[in-house]
């Protein structure tokens, strides 16, 4: 995490925090989860107002998610022409459609590495923007309250919390890949 970004947040406050979260929701690698934890710690120290920072951050990240959903929505014709006839693509799309709400919600705070791809897939899958936005808002609200709350609660130890959260997120992502691999291997073995 760049000290420069933290300095920007300290000096310019909640609007810069919201802009950075918007950029993170578009896929810019800024370490948004670390920023949310840091913002919680800065709020505890009186540097930022918790309510305005959380509210503007939530607005910024939800706008960013809506934009990346839109990219998926407007790119879906190309994707359908390219992959639409593939049985694998149809199967993946059906599975996503069944669990789209849960996928959107969980990728906001638990498996954040998959948030932007999930936005693109959701936009291209045909789920309604309203449905996406409800799950997106709930997930991002959970993320900001949970991660910002950890930063607020642990105050000056926010960097330790940030390291733990990053490691935990990596563990969850790795576990998800392992489970997917095992399921695919079992399906492959059964089909033989």
mmCIF file of N, CA and C in Angstrom, residues 181-192:
data_model
loop_
_atom_site.group_PDB
_atom_site.id
_atom_site.type_symbol
_atom_site.label_atom_id
_atom_site.label_comp_id
_atom_site.label_asym_id
_atom_site.label_seq_id
_atom_site.Cartn_x
_atom_site.Cartn_y
_atom_site.Cartn_z
ATOM 1 N N UNK A 181 -11.180 -27.026 -8.239
ATOM 2 C CA UNK A 181 -10.370 -28.056 -8.882
ATOM 3 C C UNK A 181 -10.821 -29.458 -8.525
ATOM 4 N N UNK A 182 -11.122 -29.682 -7.263
ATOM 5 C CA UNK A 182 -11.582 -31.003 -6.817
ATOM 6 C C UNK A 182 -12.920 -31.351 -7.458
ATOM 7 N N UNK A 183 -13.848 -30.392 -7.479
ATOM 8 C CA UNK A 183 -15.161 -30.640 -8.086
ATOM 9 C C UNK A 183 -15.009 -30.956 -9.573
ATOM 10 N N UNK A 184 -14.186 -30.180 -10.269
ATOM 11 C CA UNK A 184 -13.982 -30.444 -11.700
ATOM 12 C C UNK A 184 -13.318 -31.796 -11.933
ATOM 13 N N UNK A 185 -12.376 -32.169 -11.087
ATOM 14 C CA UNK A 185 -11.720 -33.470 -11.222
ATOM 15 C C UNK A 185 -12.706 -34.612 -10.997
ATOM 16 N N UNK A 186 -13.566 -34.467 -9.999
ATOM 17 C CA UNK A 186 -14.570 -35.505 -9.730
ATOM 18 C C UNK A 186 -15.536 -35.626 -10.907
ATOM 19 N N UNK A 187 -15.970 -34.495 -11.448
ATOM 20 C CA UNK A 187 -16.874 -34.532 -12.605
ATOM 21 C C UNK A 187 -16.193 -35.186 -13.800
ATOM 22 N N UNK A 188 -14.938 -34.871 -14.014
ATOM 23 C CA UNK A 188 -14.196 -35.446 -15.130
ATOM 24 C C UNK A 188 -14.072 -36.961 -14.961
ATOM 25 N N UNK A 189 -13.758 -37.396 -13.740
ATOM 26 C CA UNK A 189 -13.608 -38.827 -13.489
ATOM 27 C C UNK A 189 -14.933 -39.569 -13.668
ATOM 28 N N UNK A 190 -16.025 -38.954 -13.264
ATOM 29 C CA UNK A 190 -17.345 -39.583 -13.402
ATOM 30 C C UNK A 190 -17.777 -39.673 -14.854
ATOM 31 N N UNK A 191 -17.345 -38.721 -15.672
ATOM 32 C CA UNK A 191 -17.767 -38.704 -17.070
ATOM 33 C C UNK A 191 -16.994 -39.702 -17.928
ATOM 34 N N UNK A 192 -15.961 -40.275 -17.404
ATOM 35 C CA UNK A 192 -15.125 -41.230 -18.155
ATOM 36 C C UNK A 192 -15.726 -42.585 -18.190
#
